[in-house]
Amino acid sequence: MMYMAEESRVDSGRYTTNSQSIQFGPWFISYDVSCILPSVCSTKLVCERDDDQFCQFCIYSKELKIPHFPDMVFPKNVLSLSHNSGAKIVFNPLDALRHVASTVENIEVSCAEAWQESRPDATKLKKAFDWTFSTDYKGTLTDNIVIEATNESIDFEILKKKDQILFYHDLTLFEDELHDHGVSKLSVKIRVMPSYWYVLLRYFLRVDDVLVRSFETRMFHMLNTNYVLREFTAKESKASDLKIPTAHMKEADDVIPLLPVKEKTTQKLVVNIDQTS
Ligand SMILES: [Zn+2]
């Protein structure tokens, strides 16, 4: 049985959250949409009290090692897929930002240097952390999901079929315009069809005239199976190696198909039903 539900609620902070959900076989799929992370503590009285209540800004500051957050973080934009066995797959910006390096790798340094040579005004961007917010986050899984190697791959022909879309949403988890020198964005899309659900989590980075990078995680679940296929693809190219003008790189969809693949792995996420019975 499938049904959709819509609700609004106010959490302990000042956040009004809009939720939508659908039941798909044993899966309860829902997303929340809410507003942007404030740039300072919004409830000092609460956060400085000696209990465990904190505003979203203070939670991010405590949990993350990076000294700055993207310009726009949507802390309550969360997609969750809960199986009735207790297994759960969640996509949230806090866990995604935990994967951002708090120390810079060589590639980031050379990238920053190349960038700075062409943009002397951008010196303030060179910091001792990955200022591109690159994250290879692949979703948050509960322990009762077993990750296995597989030779199976997502059947993209099924995805192209024009079935009825039962449920769809595109959520932005965070976005930063790199001080007008490009874009760094993490978003997640969910599509529920009569016979499957499909998720695309996409990190897209464009540092103007320097680098284009994407990390994409696709999840595909066919009705009446006990597993989810998870495909991770990393792509990257120097801007100079792309024979297209920067103006054509604005939309991730236009650029990502042109990028060379650096890494691709597919895994099976098996929902271990036995553990809860
Ligand atoms: Zn606070």
PDB file of C-alpha atoms and ligand atoms in Angstrom, residues 40-44 47 54-59, ligand 1:
ATOM      1  CA  VAL A  40      25.904  32.624  14.636  1.00  0.00           C
ATOM      2  CA  CYS A  41      24.336  31.001  17.681  1.00  0.00           C
ATOM      3  CA  SER A  42      20.660  31.801  17.599  1.00  0.00           C
ATOM      4  CA  THR A  43      19.741  30.889  21.180  1.00  0.00           C
ATOM      5  CA  LYS A  44      22.675  31.788  23.454  1.00  0.00           C
ATOM      6  CA  CYS A  47      23.158  26.879  24.281  1.00  0.00           C
ATOM      7  CA  PHE A  54      21.964  23.385  21.396  1.00  0.00           C
ATOM      8  CA  CYS A  55      20.897  25.345  18.361  1.00  0.00           C
ATOM      9  CA  GLN A  56      21.837  23.993  14.942  1.00  0.00           C
ATOM     10  CA  PHE A  57      24.762  26.410  14.626  1.00  0.00           C
ATOM     11  CA  CYS A  58      26.253  25.230  17.923  1.00  0.00           C
ATOM     12  CA  ILE A  59      25.722  21.579  16.962  1.00  0.00           C
TER      13      ILE A  59
HETATM   14 ZN    ZN B   1      23.677  28.026  19.848  1.00  0.00          ZN
END
